[in-house]
Coordinates of C-alpha atoms and ligand atoms in Angstrom, one line a residue:
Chain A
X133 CA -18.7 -5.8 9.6
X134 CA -17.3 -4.8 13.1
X135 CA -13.9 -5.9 14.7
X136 CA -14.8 -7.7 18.0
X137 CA -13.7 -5.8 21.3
X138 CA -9.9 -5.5 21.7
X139 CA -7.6 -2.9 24.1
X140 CA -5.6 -0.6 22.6
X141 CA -1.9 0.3 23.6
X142 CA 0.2 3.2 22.4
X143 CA 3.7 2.4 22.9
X144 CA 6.3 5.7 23.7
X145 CA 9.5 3.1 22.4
X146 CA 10.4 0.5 20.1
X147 CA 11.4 -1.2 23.6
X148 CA 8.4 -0.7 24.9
X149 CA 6.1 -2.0 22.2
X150 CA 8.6 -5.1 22.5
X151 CA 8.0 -5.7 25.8
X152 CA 4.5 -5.1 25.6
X153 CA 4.0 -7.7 22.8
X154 CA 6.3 -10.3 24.6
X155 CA 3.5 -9.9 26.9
X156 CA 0.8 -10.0 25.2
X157 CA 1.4 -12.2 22.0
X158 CA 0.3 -15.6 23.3
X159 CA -3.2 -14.4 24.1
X160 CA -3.8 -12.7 20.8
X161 CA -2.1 -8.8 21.5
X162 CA -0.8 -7.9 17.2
X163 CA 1.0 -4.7 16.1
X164 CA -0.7 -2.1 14.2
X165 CA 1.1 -0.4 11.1
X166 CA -1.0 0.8 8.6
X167 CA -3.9 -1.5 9.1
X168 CA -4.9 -1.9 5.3
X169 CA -4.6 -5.4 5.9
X170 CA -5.5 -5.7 10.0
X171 CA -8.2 -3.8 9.5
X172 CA -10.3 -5.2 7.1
X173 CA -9.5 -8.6 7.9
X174 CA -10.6 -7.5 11.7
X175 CA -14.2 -6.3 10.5
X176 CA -14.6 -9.5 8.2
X177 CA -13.7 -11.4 11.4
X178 CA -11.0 -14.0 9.7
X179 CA -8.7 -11.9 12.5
X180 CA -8.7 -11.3 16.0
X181 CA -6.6 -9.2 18.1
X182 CA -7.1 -9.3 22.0
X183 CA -4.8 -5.9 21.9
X184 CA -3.9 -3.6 19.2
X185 CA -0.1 -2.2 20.0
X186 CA 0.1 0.5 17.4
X187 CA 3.3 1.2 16.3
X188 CA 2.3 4.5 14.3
X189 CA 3.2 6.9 16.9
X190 CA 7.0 5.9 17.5
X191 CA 9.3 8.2 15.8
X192 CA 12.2 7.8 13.3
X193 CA 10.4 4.5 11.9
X194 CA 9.0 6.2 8.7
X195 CA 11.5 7.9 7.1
X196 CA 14.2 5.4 4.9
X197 CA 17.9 6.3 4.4
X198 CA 21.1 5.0 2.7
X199 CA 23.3 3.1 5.1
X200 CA 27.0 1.8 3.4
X201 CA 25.3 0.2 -0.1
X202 CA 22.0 -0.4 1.6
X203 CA 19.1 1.0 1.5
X204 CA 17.2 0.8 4.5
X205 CA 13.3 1.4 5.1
X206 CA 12.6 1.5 8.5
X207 CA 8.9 -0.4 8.7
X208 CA 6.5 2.3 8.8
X209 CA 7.4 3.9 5.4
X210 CA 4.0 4.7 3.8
X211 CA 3.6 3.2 0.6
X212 CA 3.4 6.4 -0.9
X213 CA 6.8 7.2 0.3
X214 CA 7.9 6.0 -3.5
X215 CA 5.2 8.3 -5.2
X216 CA 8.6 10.2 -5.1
X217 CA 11.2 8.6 -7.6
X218 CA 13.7 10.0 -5.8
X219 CA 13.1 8.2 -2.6
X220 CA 15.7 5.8 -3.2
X221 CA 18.5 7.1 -5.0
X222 CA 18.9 5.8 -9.0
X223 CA 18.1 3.1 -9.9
X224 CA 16.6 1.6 -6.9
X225 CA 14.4 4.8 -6.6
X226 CA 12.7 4.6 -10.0
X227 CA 12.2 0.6 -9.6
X228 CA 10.3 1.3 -6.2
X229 CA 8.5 4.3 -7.6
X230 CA 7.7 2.1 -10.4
X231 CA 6.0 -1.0 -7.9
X232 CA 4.7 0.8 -5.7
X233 CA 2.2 2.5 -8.3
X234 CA 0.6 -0.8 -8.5
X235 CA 0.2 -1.1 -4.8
X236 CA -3.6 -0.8 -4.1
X237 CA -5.3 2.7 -4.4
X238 CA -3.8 6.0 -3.1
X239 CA -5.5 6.6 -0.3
X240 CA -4.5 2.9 1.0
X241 CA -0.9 3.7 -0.3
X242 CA -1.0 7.1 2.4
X243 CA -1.4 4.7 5.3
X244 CA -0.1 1.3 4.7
X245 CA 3.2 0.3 5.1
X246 CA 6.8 -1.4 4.0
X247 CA 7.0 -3.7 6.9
X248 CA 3.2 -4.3 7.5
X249 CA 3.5 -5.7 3.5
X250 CA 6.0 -7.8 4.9
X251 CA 4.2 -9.2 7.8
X252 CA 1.3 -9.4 6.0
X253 CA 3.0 -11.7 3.6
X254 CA 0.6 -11.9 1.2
X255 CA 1.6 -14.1 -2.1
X256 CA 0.9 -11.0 -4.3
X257 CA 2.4 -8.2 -2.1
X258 CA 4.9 -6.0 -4.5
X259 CA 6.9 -5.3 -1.1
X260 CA 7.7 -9.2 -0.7
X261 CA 8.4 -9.3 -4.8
X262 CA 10.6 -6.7 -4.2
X263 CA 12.9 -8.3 -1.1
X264 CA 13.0 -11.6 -2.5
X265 CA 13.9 -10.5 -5.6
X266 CA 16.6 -8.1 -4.6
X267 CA 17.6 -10.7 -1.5
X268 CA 16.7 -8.2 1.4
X269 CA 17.1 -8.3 4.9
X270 CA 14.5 -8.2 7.8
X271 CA 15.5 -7.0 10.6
X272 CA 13.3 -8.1 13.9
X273 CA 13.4 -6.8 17.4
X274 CA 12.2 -8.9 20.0
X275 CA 12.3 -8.7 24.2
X276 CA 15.2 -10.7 24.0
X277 CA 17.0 -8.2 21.5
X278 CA 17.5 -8.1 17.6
X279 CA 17.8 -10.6 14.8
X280 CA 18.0 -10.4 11.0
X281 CA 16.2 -12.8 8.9
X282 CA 17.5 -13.2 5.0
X283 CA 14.6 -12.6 2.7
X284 CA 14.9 -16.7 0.9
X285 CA 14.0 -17.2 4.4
X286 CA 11.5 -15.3 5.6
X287 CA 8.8 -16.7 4.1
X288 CA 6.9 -20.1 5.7
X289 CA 4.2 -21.1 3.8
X290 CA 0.8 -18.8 2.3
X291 CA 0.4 -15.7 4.3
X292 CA 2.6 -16.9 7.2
X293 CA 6.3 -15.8 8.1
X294 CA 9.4 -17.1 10.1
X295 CA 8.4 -14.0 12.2
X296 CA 7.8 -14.9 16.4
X297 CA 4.6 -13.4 17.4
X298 CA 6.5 -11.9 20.0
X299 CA 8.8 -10.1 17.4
X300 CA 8.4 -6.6 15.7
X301 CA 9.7 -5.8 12.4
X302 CA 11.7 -2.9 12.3
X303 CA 13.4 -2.6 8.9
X304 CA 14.1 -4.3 5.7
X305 CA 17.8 -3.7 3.9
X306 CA 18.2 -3.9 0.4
X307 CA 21.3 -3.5 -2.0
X308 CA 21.7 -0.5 -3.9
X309 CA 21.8 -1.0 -7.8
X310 CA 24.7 -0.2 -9.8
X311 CA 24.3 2.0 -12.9
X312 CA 24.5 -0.4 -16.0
X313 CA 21.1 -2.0 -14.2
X314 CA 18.3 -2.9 -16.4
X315 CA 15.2 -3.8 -14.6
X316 CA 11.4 -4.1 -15.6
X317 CA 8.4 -4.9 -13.8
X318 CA 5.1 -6.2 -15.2
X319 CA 1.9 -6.9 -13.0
X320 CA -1.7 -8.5 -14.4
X321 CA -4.7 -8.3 -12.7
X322 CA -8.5 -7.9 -13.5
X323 CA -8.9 -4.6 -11.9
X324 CA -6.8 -1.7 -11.2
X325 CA -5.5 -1.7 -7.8
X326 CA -6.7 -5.2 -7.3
X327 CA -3.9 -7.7 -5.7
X328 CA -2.3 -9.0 -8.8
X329 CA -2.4 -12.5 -9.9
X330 CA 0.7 -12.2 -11.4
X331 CA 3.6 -10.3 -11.6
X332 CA 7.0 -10.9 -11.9
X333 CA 10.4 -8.4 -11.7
X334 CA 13.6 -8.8 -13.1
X335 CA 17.0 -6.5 -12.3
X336 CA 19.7 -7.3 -14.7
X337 CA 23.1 -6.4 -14.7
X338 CA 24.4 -5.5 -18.2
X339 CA 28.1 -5.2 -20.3
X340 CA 26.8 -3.7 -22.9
X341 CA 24.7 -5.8 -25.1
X342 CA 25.0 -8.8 -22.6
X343 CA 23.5 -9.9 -19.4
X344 CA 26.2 -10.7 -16.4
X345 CA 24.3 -11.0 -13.5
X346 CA 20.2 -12.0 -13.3
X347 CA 17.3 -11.6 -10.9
X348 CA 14.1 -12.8 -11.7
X349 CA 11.4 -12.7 -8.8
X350 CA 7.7 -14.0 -9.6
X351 CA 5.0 -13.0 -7.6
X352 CA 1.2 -13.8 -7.0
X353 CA 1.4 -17.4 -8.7
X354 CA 3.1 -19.9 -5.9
X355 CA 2.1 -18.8 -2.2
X356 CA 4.9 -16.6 -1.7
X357 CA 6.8 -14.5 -4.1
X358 CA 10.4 -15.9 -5.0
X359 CA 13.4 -16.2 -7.1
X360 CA 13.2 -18.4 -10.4
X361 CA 17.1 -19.7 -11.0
X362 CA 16.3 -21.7 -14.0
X363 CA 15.1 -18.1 -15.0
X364 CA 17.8 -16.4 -14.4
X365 CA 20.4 -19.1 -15.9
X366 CA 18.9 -18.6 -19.3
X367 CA 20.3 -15.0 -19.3
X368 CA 23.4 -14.8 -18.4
X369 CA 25.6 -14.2 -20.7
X370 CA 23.0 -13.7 -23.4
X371 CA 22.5 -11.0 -24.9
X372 CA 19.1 -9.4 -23.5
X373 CA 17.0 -10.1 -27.1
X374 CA 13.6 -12.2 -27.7
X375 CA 15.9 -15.7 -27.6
X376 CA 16.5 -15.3 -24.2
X377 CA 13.6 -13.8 -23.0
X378 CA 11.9 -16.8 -24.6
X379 CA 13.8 -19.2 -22.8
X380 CA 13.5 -17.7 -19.5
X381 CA 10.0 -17.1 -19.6
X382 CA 9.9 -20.7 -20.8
X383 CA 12.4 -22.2 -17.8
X384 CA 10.2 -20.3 -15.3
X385 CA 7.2 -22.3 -16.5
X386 CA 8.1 -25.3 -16.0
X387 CA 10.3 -24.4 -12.8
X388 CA 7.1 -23.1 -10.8
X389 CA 4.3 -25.1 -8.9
X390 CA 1.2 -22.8 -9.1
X391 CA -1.4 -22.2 -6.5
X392 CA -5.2 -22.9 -7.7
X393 CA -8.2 -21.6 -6.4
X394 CA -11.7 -21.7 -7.8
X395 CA -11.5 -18.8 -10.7
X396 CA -8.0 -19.3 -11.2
X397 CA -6.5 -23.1 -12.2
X398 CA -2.9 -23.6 -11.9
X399 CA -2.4 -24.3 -15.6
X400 CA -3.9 -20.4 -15.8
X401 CA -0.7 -19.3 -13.6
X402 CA 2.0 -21.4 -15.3
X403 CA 1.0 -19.4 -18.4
X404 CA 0.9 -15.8 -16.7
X405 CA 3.9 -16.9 -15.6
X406 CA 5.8 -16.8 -19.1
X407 CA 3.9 -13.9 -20.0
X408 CA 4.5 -11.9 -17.4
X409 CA 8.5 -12.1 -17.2
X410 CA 8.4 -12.0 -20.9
X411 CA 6.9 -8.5 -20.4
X412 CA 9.2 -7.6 -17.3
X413 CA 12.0 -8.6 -19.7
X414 CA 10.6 -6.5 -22.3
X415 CA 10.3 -3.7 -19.7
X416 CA 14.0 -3.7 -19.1
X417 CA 15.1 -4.1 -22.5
X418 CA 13.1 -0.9 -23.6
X419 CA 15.3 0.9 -20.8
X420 CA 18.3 0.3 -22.3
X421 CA 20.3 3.1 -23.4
X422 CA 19.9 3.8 -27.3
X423 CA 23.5 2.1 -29.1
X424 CA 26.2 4.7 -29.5
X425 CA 26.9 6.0 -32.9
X426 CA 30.2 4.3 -33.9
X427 CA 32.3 6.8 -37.3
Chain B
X601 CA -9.0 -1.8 28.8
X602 CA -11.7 -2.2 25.7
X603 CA -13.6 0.4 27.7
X604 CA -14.4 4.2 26.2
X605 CA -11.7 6.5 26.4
X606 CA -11.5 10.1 26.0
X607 CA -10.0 11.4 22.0
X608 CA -9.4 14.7 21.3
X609 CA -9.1 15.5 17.9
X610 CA -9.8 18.3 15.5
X611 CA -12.5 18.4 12.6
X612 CA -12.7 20.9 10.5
X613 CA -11.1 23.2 12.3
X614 CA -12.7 22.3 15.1
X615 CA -11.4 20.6 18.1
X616 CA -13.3 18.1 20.1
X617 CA -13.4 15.4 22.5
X618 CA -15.6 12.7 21.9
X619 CA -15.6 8.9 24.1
X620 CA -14.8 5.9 22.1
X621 CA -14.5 2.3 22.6
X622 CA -11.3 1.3 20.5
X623 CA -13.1 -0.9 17.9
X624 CA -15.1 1.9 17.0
X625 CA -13.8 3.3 13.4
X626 CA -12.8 7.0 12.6
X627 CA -16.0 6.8 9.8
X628 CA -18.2 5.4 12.8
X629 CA -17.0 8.2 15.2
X630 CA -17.2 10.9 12.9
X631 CA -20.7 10.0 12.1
X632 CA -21.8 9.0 15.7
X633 CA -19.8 10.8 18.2
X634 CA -19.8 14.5 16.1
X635 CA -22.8 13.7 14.1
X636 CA -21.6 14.6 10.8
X637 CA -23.3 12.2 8.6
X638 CA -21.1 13.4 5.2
X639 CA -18.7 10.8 5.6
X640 CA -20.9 7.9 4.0
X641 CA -20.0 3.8 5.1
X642 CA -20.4 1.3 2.4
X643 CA -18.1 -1.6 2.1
X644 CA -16.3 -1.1 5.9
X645 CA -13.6 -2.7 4.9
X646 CA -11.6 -0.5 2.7
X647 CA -12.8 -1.1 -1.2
X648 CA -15.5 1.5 -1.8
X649 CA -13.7 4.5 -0.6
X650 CA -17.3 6.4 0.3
X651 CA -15.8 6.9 3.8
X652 CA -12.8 8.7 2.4
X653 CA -11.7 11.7 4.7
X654 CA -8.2 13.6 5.7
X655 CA -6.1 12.9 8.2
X656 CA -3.6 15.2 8.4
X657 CA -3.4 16.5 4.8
X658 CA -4.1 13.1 3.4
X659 CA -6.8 11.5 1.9
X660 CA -7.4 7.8 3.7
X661 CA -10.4 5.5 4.1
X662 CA -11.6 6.3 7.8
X663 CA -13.2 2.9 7.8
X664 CA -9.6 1.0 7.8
X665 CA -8.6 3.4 11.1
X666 CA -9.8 3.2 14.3
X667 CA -11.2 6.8 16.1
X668 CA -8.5 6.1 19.3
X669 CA -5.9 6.3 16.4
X670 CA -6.8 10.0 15.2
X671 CA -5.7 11.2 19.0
X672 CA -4.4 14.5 18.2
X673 CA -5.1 14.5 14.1
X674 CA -6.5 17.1 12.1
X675 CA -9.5 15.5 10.0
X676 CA -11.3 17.3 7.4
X677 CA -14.7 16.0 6.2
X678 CA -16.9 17.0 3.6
X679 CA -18.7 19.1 6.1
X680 CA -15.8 21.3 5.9
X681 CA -15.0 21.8 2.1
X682 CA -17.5 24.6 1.3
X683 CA -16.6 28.3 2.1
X684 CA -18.8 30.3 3.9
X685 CA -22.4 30.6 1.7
X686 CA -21.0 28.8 -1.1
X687 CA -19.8 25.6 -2.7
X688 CA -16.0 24.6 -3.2
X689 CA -14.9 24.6 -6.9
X690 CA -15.3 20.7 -6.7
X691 CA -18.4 20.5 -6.1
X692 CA -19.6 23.3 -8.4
X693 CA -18.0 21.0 -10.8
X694 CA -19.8 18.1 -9.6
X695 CA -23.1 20.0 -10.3
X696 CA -22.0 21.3 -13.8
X697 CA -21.4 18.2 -15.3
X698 CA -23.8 16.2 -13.5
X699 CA -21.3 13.9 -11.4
X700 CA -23.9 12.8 -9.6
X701 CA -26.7 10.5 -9.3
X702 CA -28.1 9.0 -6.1
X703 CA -25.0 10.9 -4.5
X704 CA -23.7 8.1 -1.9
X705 CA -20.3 7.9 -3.0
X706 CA -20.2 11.2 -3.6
X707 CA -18.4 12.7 -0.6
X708 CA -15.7 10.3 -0.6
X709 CA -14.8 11.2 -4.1
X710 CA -15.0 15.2 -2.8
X711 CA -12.8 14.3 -0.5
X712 CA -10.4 12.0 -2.2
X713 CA -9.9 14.4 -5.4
X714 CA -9.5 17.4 -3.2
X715 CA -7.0 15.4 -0.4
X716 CA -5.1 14.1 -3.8
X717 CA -4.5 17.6 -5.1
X718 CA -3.4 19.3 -2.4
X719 CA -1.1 16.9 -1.2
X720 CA 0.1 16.3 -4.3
X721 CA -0.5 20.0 -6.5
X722 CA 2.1 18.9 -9.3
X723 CA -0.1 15.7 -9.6
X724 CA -0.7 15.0 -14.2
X725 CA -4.6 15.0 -15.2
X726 CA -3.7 11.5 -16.1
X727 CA -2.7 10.2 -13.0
X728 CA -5.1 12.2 -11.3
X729 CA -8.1 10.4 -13.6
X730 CA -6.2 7.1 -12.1
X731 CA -6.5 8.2 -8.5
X732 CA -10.0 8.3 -9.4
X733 CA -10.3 4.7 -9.8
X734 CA -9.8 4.1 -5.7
X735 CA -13.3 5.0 -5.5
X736 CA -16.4 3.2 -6.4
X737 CA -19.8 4.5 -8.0
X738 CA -22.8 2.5 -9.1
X739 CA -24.4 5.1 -10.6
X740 CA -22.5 7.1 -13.1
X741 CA -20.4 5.3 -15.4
X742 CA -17.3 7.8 -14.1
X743 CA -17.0 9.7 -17.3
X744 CA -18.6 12.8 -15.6
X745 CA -16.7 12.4 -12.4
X746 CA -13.1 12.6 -14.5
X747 CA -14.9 15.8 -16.0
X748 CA -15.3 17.3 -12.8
X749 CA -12.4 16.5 -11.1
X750 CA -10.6 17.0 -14.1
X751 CA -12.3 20.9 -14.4
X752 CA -12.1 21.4 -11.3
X753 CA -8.0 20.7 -11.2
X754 CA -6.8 24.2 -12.0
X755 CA -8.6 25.9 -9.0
X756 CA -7.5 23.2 -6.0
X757 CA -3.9 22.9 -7.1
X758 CA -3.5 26.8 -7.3
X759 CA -5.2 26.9 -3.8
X760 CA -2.6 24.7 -2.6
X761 CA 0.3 26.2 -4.3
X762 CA -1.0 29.4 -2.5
X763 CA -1.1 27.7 0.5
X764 CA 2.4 26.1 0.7
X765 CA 3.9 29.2 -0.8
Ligands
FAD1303 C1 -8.6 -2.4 -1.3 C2 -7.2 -2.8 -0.9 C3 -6.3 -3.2 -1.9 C4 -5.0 -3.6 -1.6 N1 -4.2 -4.0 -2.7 C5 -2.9 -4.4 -2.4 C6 -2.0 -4.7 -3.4 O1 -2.3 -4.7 -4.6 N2 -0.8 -5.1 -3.1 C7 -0.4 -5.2 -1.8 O2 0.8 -5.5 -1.5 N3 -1.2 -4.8 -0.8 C8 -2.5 -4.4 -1.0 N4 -3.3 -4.1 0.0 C9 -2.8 -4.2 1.4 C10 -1.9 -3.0 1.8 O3 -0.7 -2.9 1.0 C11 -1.5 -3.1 3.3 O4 -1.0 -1.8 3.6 C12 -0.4 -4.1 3.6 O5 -0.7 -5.4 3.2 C13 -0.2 -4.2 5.1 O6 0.5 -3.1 5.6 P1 -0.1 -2.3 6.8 O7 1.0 -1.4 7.2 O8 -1.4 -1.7 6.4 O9 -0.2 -3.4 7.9 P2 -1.4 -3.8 9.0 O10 -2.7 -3.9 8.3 O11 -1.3 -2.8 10.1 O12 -0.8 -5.1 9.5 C14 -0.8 -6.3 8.7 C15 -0.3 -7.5 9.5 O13 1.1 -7.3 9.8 C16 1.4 -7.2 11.1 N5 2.4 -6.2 11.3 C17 2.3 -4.9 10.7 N6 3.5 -4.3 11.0 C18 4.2 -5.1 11.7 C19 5.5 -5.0 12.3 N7 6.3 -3.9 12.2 N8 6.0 -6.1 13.0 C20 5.3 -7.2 13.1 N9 4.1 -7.4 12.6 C21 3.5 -6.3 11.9 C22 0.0 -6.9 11.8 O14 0.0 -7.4 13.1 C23 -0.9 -7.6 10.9 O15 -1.0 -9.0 11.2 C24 -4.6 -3.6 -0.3 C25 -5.4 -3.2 0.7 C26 -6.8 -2.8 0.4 C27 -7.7 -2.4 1.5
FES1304 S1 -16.6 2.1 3.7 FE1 -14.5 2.6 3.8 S2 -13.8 1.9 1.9 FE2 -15.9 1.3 1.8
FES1305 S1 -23.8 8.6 -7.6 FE1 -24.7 6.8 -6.8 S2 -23.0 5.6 -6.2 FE2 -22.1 7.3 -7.2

């Protein structure tokens, strides 16, 4: 249970840990964020670094900020950054406050971090949920200068990004939410803080009674987390009641092709699947504001 | 190079220099390099919580960290909890209502229910008691831990408000 032999690097610049990795990369060399991931994966030995360039003492790259109608979290923005609902302003900030509580534990939350969730890419990372569903942008920086990937793009298949290994991540965009959004998120697992095995969020745009726009994103049951269209077509321009709730959960079943692994079939996650956007669903419509009293 | 380097950091109020190779963990260090044997290693990779610690006025697992990354941190162990001659109000509580049993994972609970609380003073007994499922114990069934943490609440979060203040 100890990480084989590696050098360690402390980069004074972004530019710097750039170069460093451009360097590096092809013989093993990884960045460093929080290491909830790196780490353990290091001391089980399913990873390998031949150098660790740790981001974590750069400055500016932890603290997130409004930009225009984006949001923008610079990568090493602790999980526990949203402990505070007012992170983000409303109602982005409650809807990351509300995920992130279902990130891991709270001491893993203190140290890991936005973009390493990213990198990391795990199927059932709330961080991915999140950008997919709200169509974030990654920003990379590589020697060679900056590029932006859009998040329908970012992933390429289980665990594994359209990320260079020569490239850092150094901030993910999303949109701020108007105020008549409705959004709910619903998460099952066997175990608190374990990685879920299905969760799914959904941020709806509302006139009044009726849905106008839809996202639906579904995590931990194909081997990334995505949008669901067929999902999302059954609202809108329904009102938000257990009809349409029915048929989205019921669209999304059929829509998705499930992962299986040995305690889990892939009939299991087409069901989780309806059940757990029909709970998002049910999240959001218990948000909505109470009908005004007409004389 | 993967050679030992030179980190100077400060434990409980202490600082010192201690040389590492940079695969060695911050629980392996602490318990190694400064011989303080509080900080307990189960799982080493991040699930158990018995290596729990603070770094920098938050509670983390020191397994997931390597020692070369705590250059310059402030780290408090259980070694440093209790006041001079005594015990801390946490682990009075631990004794009242018999919180433990063989006692491994007990320091990483001291730690994480103290580093939870002062960070966060305003933290609800309810999401305290969920903080308390990061850890793991084989031996107590956790009812008794939540009753110590939980009686133990009032004391650390007006420490910390006095603190901040
Ligand atoms: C017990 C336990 C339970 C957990 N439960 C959950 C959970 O429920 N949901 C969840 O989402 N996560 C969970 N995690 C993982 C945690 O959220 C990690 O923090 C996260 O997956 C990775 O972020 P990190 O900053 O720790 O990255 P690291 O561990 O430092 O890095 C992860 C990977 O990303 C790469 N990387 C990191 N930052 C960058 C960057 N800026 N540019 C390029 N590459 C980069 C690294 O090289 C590495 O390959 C859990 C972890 C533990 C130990
Ligand atoms: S030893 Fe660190 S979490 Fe188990
Ligand atoms: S008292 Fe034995 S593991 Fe908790």
């Amino acid at each position: 249970m100890k990480p084989a032999p590696f050098t360690y690097y402390r980069p004074t610049s972004l530019g710097d840990a750039a170069q460093r990795l451009r360097d590096g990369a092809d013989e093993g060399a990884l960045v460093i964020a929080g290491g909830q991931s790196l780490v353990p994966m290091m001391a089980l030995r399913v990873a390998y670094a031949t150098e660790l360039i740790d981001l974590n003492a750069l400055d500016g790259l932890g603290t997130p900020r409004v930009e225009g109608d984006s949001f923008v979290i610079p990568t090493l923005t602790r999980h526990a950054t949203f402990h505070d609902t007012e992170a983000a302003p409303a109602p982005l900030g409650a809807l990351l406050h509300g995920v992130a509580e279902h990130i891991a534990h709270y001491p893993i939350r203190q140290r890991g971090t936005f973009g390493g969730s990213l990198s990391h890419a795990d199927p059932s990372s709330e961080w991915c949920l999140v950008t997919a569903t709200l169509d974030g942008t990654i920003h990379l920086l590589s020697a060679d200068g900056p590029r932006t990937v859009e998040a329908a793009d970012w992933s390429d298949g289980p665990m594994s990004t359209t990320r260079e290994p020569d490239e850092i991540l150094t901030e993910v965009h999303l949109p701020l939410l108007p105020g008549n959004t409705l959004w709910g998120f619903y998460e099952f697992n066997r175990r608190a803080g374990d990685f879920a095995l299905g969760m799914a969020l959904c941020v709806l745009e509302m006139d009044g009674d009726s849905v106008v726009a839809a996202r639906i994103g579904l995590g931990g049951i194909e081997d990334h987390p995505r949008r669901i269209p067929e999902a999302e077509d059954a609202l809108v321009g329904q009102p938000l009641d257990a009809a349409s709730i029915g048929a989205a959960a019921s669209a999304a079943m059929q829509a998705v092709d499930p992962m299986e692994d040995t305690t889990t079939s892939a009939g299991y996650r087409r069901d989780l699947t309806g059940t757990v956007i029909t709970r998002a669903l049910e999240a959001a419509r218990n948000r909505a504001p109470a009908p005004a009293e007409t004389a | 190079m993967s050679d030992k380097t030179d980190i100077t950091l400060t434990v409980n109020g202490t600082e010192r220099t201690i040389s590492c190779v940079p695969r060695k963990t911050l629980a392996d260090a602490l318990r190694e390099d400064c011989r303080l044997t509080g900080t307990h290693v189960g799982c080493e990779h991040g699930v158990c919580g018995a290596c729990t610690v603070m770094v920098n006025g938050a509670p983390v697992r020191s397994c997931l960290m390597f020692a070369v990354q705590a250059e310059g941190a402030e780290v408090r162990t259980v070694e440093g909890l209790a006041p001079e001659g005594g015990l801390s109000e946490l682990q009075q509580a631990f004794i009242d209502n018999h919180a433990l049993q063989c006692g491994f994972c007990t320091p990483g609970f001291l730690m994480l229910i103290t580093g939870a609380l002062e960070k966060d003073p305003g933290m609800s007994d309810e999401d305290l008691t969920e903080v308390l499922s990061s850890n793991l114990c084989r031996c107590t069934g956790y009812r008794n831990i939540v009753r110590a943490a939980l009686a133990a609440a009032p004391a650390i979060r007006a420490r910390a408000r006095e603190a901040a203040a």
